[in-house]
Amino acid sequence: MTSALPSVLDLAPVVPVVVIEDAADAVPLARALVAGGLPAIEVTLRTLAALDAVRAIAAEVPDAVVGAGTVISPAGVADAVGAGARFLVSPGWTESLLDAMRSSGVPFLPGVSTTSEVVALLERGVREMKFFPAEAAGGVPYLKSLSGPLPQARFCPTGGISPGSAPTYLSLPNVGCVGGTWMLPADALAARDWARVESLAREAAQLRGR
């Protein structure tokens, strides 16, 4: 990944994966996550509010490193970077999507779930990837198996990870961080209970040390 930004994998042990339905929630939500020690925030491009949310966080929460997730097309890359995304995450990759992410000027984590996909990215000089869907694709045993033959690949596993399983992932030599949603429970978001989000974020930020 090429950018002045440090590796996304090294910003925090957990990257919150955020689905925002109302852009008005973006700034207080981001502030709560940052206050809890999780500065890297992946806003998924799954809702109509997503780009406005990225734009608002980029403009109003300077301590946040806001990224865009569920980036699945070159147009999505352009839209996300135009809105102020400082990193990009995709659930998978194609040649055209990889080219667009490379050309974007921001760090990116293309998604993989098989050894062949990892090797194909390494062949193209990409060493940092998203492993998705982590639990469904083999979880900790799969990533542990990859660390022997492919030690140069580093991952952010996402998908089905909980506060109980996260420390085991984080103990692997080829895992830099994990992605998760557990610090964003639906009832807390519905109630706009940002204090609870901050508290859960603080617990997540301490998982690497367990």
PDB file of C-alpha atoms in Angstrom:
ATOM      1  CA  MET A   1       0.000   0.000   0.000  1.00  0.00           C
ATOM      2  CA  THR A   2       1.462   3.333  -0.953  1.00  0.00           C
ATOM      3  CA  SER A   3       0.617   6.453   1.009  1.00  0.00           C
ATOM      4  CA  ALA A   4       1.988   8.714   3.704  1.00  0.00           C
ATOM      5  CA  LEU A   5      -0.589   7.120   5.980  1.00  0.00           C
ATOM      6  CA  PRO A   6       0.887   4.342   8.140  1.00  0.00           C
ATOM      7  CA  SER A   7      -0.380   0.883   7.294  1.00  0.00           C
ATOM      8  CA  VAL A   8      -4.057   0.496   8.081  1.00  0.00           C
ATOM      9  CA  LEU A   9      -3.103  -2.789   9.728  1.00  0.00           C
ATOM     10  CA  ASP A  10      -1.040  -0.915  12.322  1.00  0.00           C
ATOM     11  CA  LEU A  11      -3.424   1.897  13.330  1.00  0.00           C
ATOM     12  CA  ALA A  12      -5.394  -0.082  15.914  1.00  0.00           C
ATOM     13  CA  PRO A  13      -6.068  -3.730  16.743  1.00  0.00           C
ATOM     14  CA  VAL A  14      -9.684  -3.419  15.603  1.00  0.00           C
ATOM     15  CA  VAL A  15     -11.205  -1.559  12.653  1.00  0.00           C
ATOM     16  CA  PRO A  16     -14.917  -0.892  13.242  1.00  0.00           C
ATOM     17  CA  VAL A  17     -16.993  -1.831  10.205  1.00  0.00           C
ATOM     18  CA  VAL A  18     -19.742   0.774  10.150  1.00  0.00           C
ATOM     19  CA  VAL A  19     -23.056   0.782   8.290  1.00  0.00           C
ATOM     20  CA  ILE A  20     -24.550   4.287   8.491  1.00  0.00           C
ATOM     21  CA  GLU A  21     -28.175   4.825   7.512  1.00  0.00           C
ATOM     22  CA  ASP A  22     -28.348   8.488   8.562  1.00  0.00           C
ATOM     23  CA  ALA A  23     -25.405  10.735   7.728  1.00  0.00           C
ATOM     24  CA  ALA A  24     -26.253  12.886  10.761  1.00  0.00           C
ATOM     25  CA  ASP A  25     -25.005  10.033  12.947  1.00  0.00           C
ATOM     26  CA  ALA A  26     -21.592   9.873  11.270  1.00  0.00           C
ATOM     27  CA  VAL A  27     -19.742  12.542  13.248  1.00  0.00           C
ATOM     28  CA  PRO A  28     -20.896  11.619  16.774  1.00  0.00           C
ATOM     29  CA  LEU A  29     -20.347   7.952  16.011  1.00  0.00           C
ATOM     30  CA  ALA A  30     -16.839   8.591  14.720  1.00  0.00           C
ATOM     31  CA  ARG A  31     -16.020  10.775  17.711  1.00  0.00           C
ATOM     32  CA  ALA A  32     -17.125   8.001  20.073  1.00  0.00           C
ATOM     33  CA  LEU A  33     -14.968   5.422  18.291  1.00  0.00           C
ATOM     34  CA  VAL A  34     -11.920   7.699  18.257  1.00  0.00           C
ATOM     35  CA  ALA A  35     -12.390   8.564  21.934  1.00  0.00           C
ATOM     36  CA  GLY A  36     -12.447   4.849  22.667  1.00  0.00           C
ATOM     37  CA  GLY A  37      -9.125   4.317  20.892  1.00  0.00           C
ATOM     38  CA  LEU A  38     -10.262   3.100  17.461  1.00  0.00           C
ATOM     39  CA  PRO A  39      -9.217   5.811  14.972  1.00  0.00           C
ATOM     40  CA  ALA A  40      -9.450   3.730  11.779  1.00  0.00           C
ATOM     41  CA  ILE A  41     -13.115   3.577  10.769  1.00  0.00           C
ATOM     42  CA  GLU A  42     -14.402   1.654   7.765  1.00  0.00           C
ATOM     43  CA  VAL A  43     -17.679   3.097   6.477  1.00  0.00           C
ATOM     44  CA  THR A  44     -19.253   0.535   4.188  1.00  0.00           C
ATOM     45  CA  LEU A  45     -20.685   1.764   0.899  1.00  0.00           C
ATOM     46  CA  ARG A  46     -23.913  -0.169   1.422  1.00  0.00           C
ATOM     47  CA  THR A  47     -26.272   2.729   2.106  1.00  0.00           C
ATOM     48  CA  LEU A  48     -27.324   5.922   0.398  1.00  0.00           C
ATOM     49  CA  ALA A  49     -25.862   7.862   3.328  1.00  0.00           C
ATOM     50  CA  ALA A  50     -22.412   6.264   3.151  1.00  0.00           C
ATOM     51  CA  LEU A  51     -20.563   8.816   1.024  1.00  0.00           C
ATOM     52  CA  ASP A  52     -22.049  11.734   2.933  1.00  0.00           C
ATOM     53  CA  ALA A  53     -20.955   9.986   6.127  1.00  0.00           C
ATOM     54  CA  VAL A  54     -17.388   9.622   4.860  1.00  0.00           C
ATOM     55  CA  ARG A  55     -17.417  13.266   3.802  1.00  0.00           C
ATOM     56  CA  ALA A  56     -18.653  14.449   7.213  1.00  0.00           C
ATOM     57  CA  ILE A  57     -16.159  12.377   9.197  1.00  0.00           C
ATOM     58  CA  ALA A  58     -13.273  13.504   6.997  1.00  0.00           C
ATOM     59  CA  ALA A  59     -14.255  17.143   7.476  1.00  0.00           C
ATOM     60  CA  GLU A  60     -15.219  17.188  11.147  1.00  0.00           C
ATOM     61  CA  VAL A  61     -13.315  14.440  12.978  1.00  0.00           C
ATOM     62  CA  PRO A  62      -9.636  15.164  12.323  1.00  0.00           C
ATOM     63  CA  ASP A  63      -8.380  12.382  14.589  1.00  0.00           C
ATOM     64  CA  ALA A  64     -10.323   9.757  12.658  1.00  0.00           C
ATOM     65  CA  VAL A  65      -8.795   7.868   9.755  1.00  0.00           C
ATOM     66  CA  VAL A  66     -11.927   7.276   7.747  1.00  0.00           C
ATOM     67  CA  GLY A  67     -11.990   4.644   5.041  1.00  0.00           C
ATOM     68  CA  ALA A  68     -14.545   3.177   2.685  1.00  0.00           C
ATOM     69  CA  GLY A  69     -15.493  -0.484   2.681  1.00  0.00           C
ATOM     70  CA  THR A  70     -17.505  -2.663   0.314  1.00  0.00           C
ATOM     71  CA  VAL A  71     -15.689  -0.962  -2.561  1.00  0.00           C
ATOM     72  CA  ILE A  72     -16.487  -3.182  -5.541  1.00  0.00           C
ATOM     73  CA  SER A  73     -15.949  -1.061  -8.660  1.00  0.00           C
ATOM     74  CA  PRO A  74     -13.596   1.558 -10.095  1.00  0.00           C
ATOM     75  CA  ALA A  75     -16.460   4.055  -9.825  1.00  0.00           C
ATOM     76  CA  GLY A  76     -16.777   3.226  -6.146  1.00  0.00           C
ATOM     77  CA  VAL A  77     -13.064   3.891  -5.697  1.00  0.00           C
ATOM     78  CA  ALA A  78     -13.399   7.314  -7.302  1.00  0.00           C
ATOM     79  CA  ASP A  79     -16.494   8.193  -5.279  1.00  0.00           C
ATOM     80  CA  ALA A  80     -14.917   7.124  -1.992  1.00  0.00           C
ATOM     81  CA  VAL A  81     -11.651   8.991  -2.508  1.00  0.00           C
ATOM     82  CA  GLY A  82     -13.580  12.018  -3.718  1.00  0.00           C
ATOM     83  CA  ALA A  83     -15.562  11.983  -0.473  1.00  0.00           C
ATOM     84  CA  GLY A  84     -12.360  11.959   1.578  1.00  0.00           C
ATOM     85  CA  ALA A  85     -11.725   8.266   2.270  1.00  0.00           C
ATOM     86  CA  ARG A  86      -8.155   7.716   3.427  1.00  0.00           C
ATOM     87  CA  PHE A  87      -8.149   3.987   2.784  1.00  0.00           C
ATOM     88  CA  LEU A  88     -10.195   1.493   0.778  1.00  0.00           C
ATOM     89  CA  VAL A  89     -11.404  -2.012   1.598  1.00  0.00           C
ATOM     90  CA  SER A  90     -12.988  -4.483  -0.807  1.00  0.00           C
ATOM     91  CA  PRO A  91     -14.641  -7.844  -0.127  1.00  0.00           C
ATOM     92  CA  GLY A  92     -12.846  -9.281  -3.151  1.00  0.00           C
ATOM     93  CA  TRP A  93     -10.915  -8.063  -6.161  1.00  0.00           C
ATOM     94  CA  THR A  94     -10.719  -8.064  -9.931  1.00  0.00           C
ATOM     95  CA  GLU A  95      -7.978  -6.730 -12.170  1.00  0.00           C
ATOM     96  CA  SER A  96      -9.899  -3.532 -12.941  1.00  0.00           C
ATOM     97  CA  LEU A  97     -10.759  -2.932  -9.284  1.00  0.00           C
ATOM     98  CA  LEU A  98      -7.162  -3.559  -8.227  1.00  0.00           C
ATOM     99  CA  ASP A  99      -5.898  -1.141 -10.882  1.00  0.00           C
ATOM    100  CA  ALA A 100      -8.315   1.526  -9.679  1.00  0.00           C
ATOM    101  CA  MET A 101      -7.322   1.056  -6.047  1.00  0.00           C
ATOM    102  CA  ARG A 102      -3.631   1.190  -6.953  1.00  0.00           C
ATOM    103  CA  SER A 103      -4.196   4.410  -8.872  1.00  0.00           C
ATOM    104  CA  SER A 104      -6.239   6.033  -6.107  1.00  0.00           C
ATOM    105  CA  GLY A 105      -3.251   7.232  -4.110  1.00  0.00           C
ATOM    106  CA  VAL A 106      -4.615   5.873  -0.816  1.00  0.00           C
ATOM    107  CA  PRO A 107      -3.899   2.584   1.005  1.00  0.00           C
ATOM    108  CA  PHE A 108      -6.137  -0.333   0.137  1.00  0.00           C
ATOM    109  CA  LEU A 109      -6.971  -3.802   1.419  1.00  0.00           C
ATOM    110  CA  PRO A 110      -8.288  -6.075  -1.345  1.00  0.00           C
ATOM    111  CA  GLY A 111     -10.351  -8.988  -0.085  1.00  0.00           C
ATOM    112  CA  VAL A 112      -9.229 -12.607  -0.365  1.00  0.00           C
ATOM    113  CA  SER A 113     -10.575 -15.935   0.858  1.00  0.00           C
ATOM    114  CA  THR A 114      -8.331 -18.475  -0.933  1.00  0.00           C
ATOM    115  CA  THR A 115      -4.626 -19.223  -1.145  1.00  0.00           C
ATOM    116  CA  SER A 116      -4.649 -18.653  -4.899  1.00  0.00           C
ATOM    117  CA  GLU A 117      -6.036 -15.136  -4.441  1.00  0.00           C
ATOM    118  CA  VAL A 118      -3.311 -14.378  -1.900  1.00  0.00           C
ATOM    119  CA  VAL A 119      -0.602 -15.643  -4.256  1.00  0.00           C
ATOM    120  CA  ALA A 120      -2.075 -13.646  -7.141  1.00  0.00           C
ATOM    121  CA  LEU A 121      -1.915 -10.435  -5.092  1.00  0.00           C
ATOM    122  CA  LEU A 122       1.627 -11.165  -3.881  1.00  0.00           C
ATOM    123  CA  GLU A 123       2.589 -11.631  -7.520  1.00  0.00           C
ATOM    124  CA  ARG A 124       1.277  -8.113  -8.137  1.00  0.00           C
ATOM    125  CA  GLY A 125       3.222  -6.652  -5.221  1.00  0.00           C
ATOM    126  CA  VAL A 126       0.288  -6.390  -2.799  1.00  0.00           C
ATOM    127  CA  ARG A 127       1.140  -7.735   0.647  1.00  0.00           C
ATOM    128  CA  GLU A 128      -1.676  -6.388   2.822  1.00  0.00           C
ATOM    129  CA  MET A 129      -5.152  -7.816   2.382  1.00  0.00           C
ATOM    130  CA  LYS A 130      -8.564  -8.284   3.932  1.00  0.00           C
ATOM    131  CA  PHE A 131      -9.438 -11.912   4.732  1.00  0.00           C
ATOM    132  CA  PHE A 132     -13.181 -12.206   4.199  1.00  0.00           C
ATOM    133  CA  PRO A 133     -15.488 -13.754   5.261  1.00  0.00           C
ATOM    134  CA  ALA A 134     -13.049 -14.744   7.982  1.00  0.00           C
ATOM    135  CA  GLU A 135     -14.994 -17.261  10.051  1.00  0.00           C
ATOM    136  CA  ALA A 136     -16.797 -18.807   7.084  1.00  0.00           C
ATOM    137  CA  ALA A 137     -13.576 -19.059   5.053  1.00  0.00           C
ATOM    138  CA  GLY A 138     -11.612 -21.022   7.633  1.00  0.00           C
ATOM    139  CA  GLY A 139     -10.878 -18.554  10.400  1.00  0.00           C
ATOM    140  CA  VAL A 140      -7.825 -18.791  12.634  1.00  0.00           C
ATOM    141  CA  PRO A 141      -6.701 -22.278  11.460  1.00  0.00           C
ATOM    142  CA  TYR A 142      -6.721 -21.152   7.826  1.00  0.00           C
ATOM    143  CA  LEU A 143      -4.714 -17.987   8.457  1.00  0.00           C
ATOM    144  CA  LYS A 144      -2.301 -19.894  10.682  1.00  0.00           C
ATOM    145  CA  SER A 145      -1.751 -22.361   7.836  1.00  0.00           C
ATOM    146  CA  LEU A 146      -0.973 -19.517   5.427  1.00  0.00           C
ATOM    147  CA  SER A 147       1.706 -18.005   7.664  1.00  0.00           C
ATOM    148  CA  GLY A 148       4.191 -20.776   6.875  1.00  0.00           C
ATOM    149  CA  PRO A 149       4.301 -20.762   3.060  1.00  0.00           C
ATOM    150  CA  LEU A 150       3.231 -17.116   2.642  1.00  0.00           C
ATOM    151  CA  PRO A 151       4.771 -15.186   5.561  1.00  0.00           C
ATOM    152  CA  GLN A 152       5.001 -11.978   3.535  1.00  0.00           C
ATOM    153  CA  ALA A 153       1.194 -11.627   3.393  1.00  0.00           C
ATOM    154  CA  ARG A 154      -0.508  -9.696   6.206  1.00  0.00           C
ATOM    155  CA  PHE A 155      -4.230  -9.670   6.848  1.00  0.00           C
ATOM    156  CA  CYS A 156      -7.164  -7.859   8.388  1.00  0.00           C
ATOM    157  CA  PRO A 157      -9.661 -10.689   8.880  1.00  0.00           C
ATOM    158  CA  THR A 158     -13.284  -9.542   8.905  1.00  0.00           C
ATOM    159  CA  GLY A 159     -16.564 -11.409   9.084  1.00  0.00           C
ATOM    160  CA  GLY A 160     -18.025 -13.140  12.099  1.00  0.00           C
ATOM    161  CA  ILE A 161     -15.283 -12.053  14.502  1.00  0.00           C
ATOM    162  CA  SER A 162     -16.284 -11.421  18.110  1.00  0.00           C
ATOM    163  CA  PRO A 163     -14.519  -9.967  21.151  1.00  0.00           C
ATOM    164  CA  GLY A 164     -13.998 -13.566  22.237  1.00  0.00           C
ATOM    165  CA  SER A 165     -12.262 -14.687  19.034  1.00  0.00           C
ATOM    166  CA  ALA A 166     -10.443 -11.451  18.177  1.00  0.00           C
ATOM    167  CA  PRO A 167      -7.478 -11.988  20.541  1.00  0.00           C
ATOM    168  CA  THR A 168      -6.732 -15.366  18.944  1.00  0.00           C
ATOM    169  CA  TYR A 169      -6.691 -13.768  15.495  1.00  0.00           C
ATOM    170  CA  LEU A 170      -4.515 -10.924  16.766  1.00  0.00           C
ATOM    171  CA  SER A 171      -1.992 -13.391  18.178  1.00  0.00           C
ATOM    172  CA  LEU A 172      -1.205 -14.707  14.690  1.00  0.00           C
ATOM    173  CA  PRO A 173       2.012 -13.370  13.136  1.00  0.00           C
ATOM    174  CA  ASN A 174       0.301 -12.537   9.834  1.00  0.00           C
ATOM    175  CA  VAL A 175      -2.649 -10.606  11.321  1.00  0.00           C
ATOM    176  CA  GLY A 176      -2.234  -6.876  11.864  1.00  0.00           C
ATOM    177  CA  CYS A 177      -5.783  -6.061  12.929  1.00  0.00           C
ATOM    178  CA  VAL A 178      -9.315  -7.411  12.712  1.00  0.00           C
ATOM    179  CA  GLY A 179     -12.518  -5.857  11.452  1.00  0.00           C
ATOM    180  CA  GLY A 180     -15.684  -6.082  13.470  1.00  0.00           C
ATOM    181  CA  THR A 181     -19.084  -4.683  14.332  1.00  0.00           C
ATOM    182  CA  TRP A 182     -19.579  -5.784  17.932  1.00  0.00           C
ATOM    183  CA  MET A 183     -18.754  -2.329  19.327  1.00  0.00           C
ATOM    184  CA  LEU A 184     -21.686  -1.008  17.286  1.00  0.00           C
ATOM    185  CA  PRO A 185     -24.730  -2.892  18.616  1.00  0.00           C
ATOM    186  CA  ALA A 186     -27.937  -2.095  16.792  1.00  0.00           C
ATOM    187  CA  ASP A 187     -29.792  -0.977  19.918  1.00  0.00           C
ATOM    188  CA  ALA A 188     -27.018   1.471  20.867  1.00  0.00           C
ATOM    189  CA  LEU A 189     -27.017   2.954  17.375  1.00  0.00           C
ATOM    190  CA  ALA A 190     -30.803   3.222  17.336  1.00  0.00           C
ATOM    191  CA  ALA A 191     -30.715   5.033  20.687  1.00  0.00           C
ATOM    192  CA  ARG A 192     -27.701   7.107  19.624  1.00  0.00           C
ATOM    193  CA  ASP A 193     -26.005   5.919  22.794  1.00  0.00           C
ATOM    194  CA  TRP A 194     -22.560   7.180  21.876  1.00  0.00           C
ATOM    195  CA  ALA A 195     -21.243   6.704  25.421  1.00  0.00           C
ATOM    196  CA  ARG A 196     -21.895   2.976  25.129  1.00  0.00           C
ATOM    197  CA  VAL A 197     -20.193   2.868  21.730  1.00  0.00           C
ATOM    198  CA  GLU A 198     -17.187   4.638  23.224  1.00  0.00           C
ATOM    199  CA  SER A 199     -17.047   2.160  26.108  1.00  0.00           C
ATOM    200  CA  LEU A 200     -17.214  -0.854  23.784  1.00  0.00           C
ATOM    201  CA  ALA A 201     -14.590   0.728  21.520  1.00  0.00           C
ATOM    202  CA  ARG A 202     -12.274   1.182  24.502  1.00  0.00           C
ATOM    203  CA  GLU A 203     -12.612  -2.507  25.356  1.00  0.00           C
ATOM    204  CA  ALA A 204     -11.899  -3.460  21.745  1.00  0.00           C
ATOM    205  CA  ALA A 205      -8.824  -1.228  21.605  1.00  0.00           C
ATOM    206  CA  GLN A 206      -7.293  -3.251  24.430  1.00  0.00           C
ATOM    207  CA  LEU A 207      -7.813  -6.686  22.876  1.00  0.00           C
ATOM    208  CA  ARG A 208      -4.311  -7.087  21.466  1.00  0.00           C
ATOM    209  CA  GLY A 209      -2.855  -7.243  24.953  1.00  0.00           C
ATOM    210  CA  ARG A 210      -5.013 -10.139  26.130  1.00  0.00           C
TER     211      ARG A 210
END
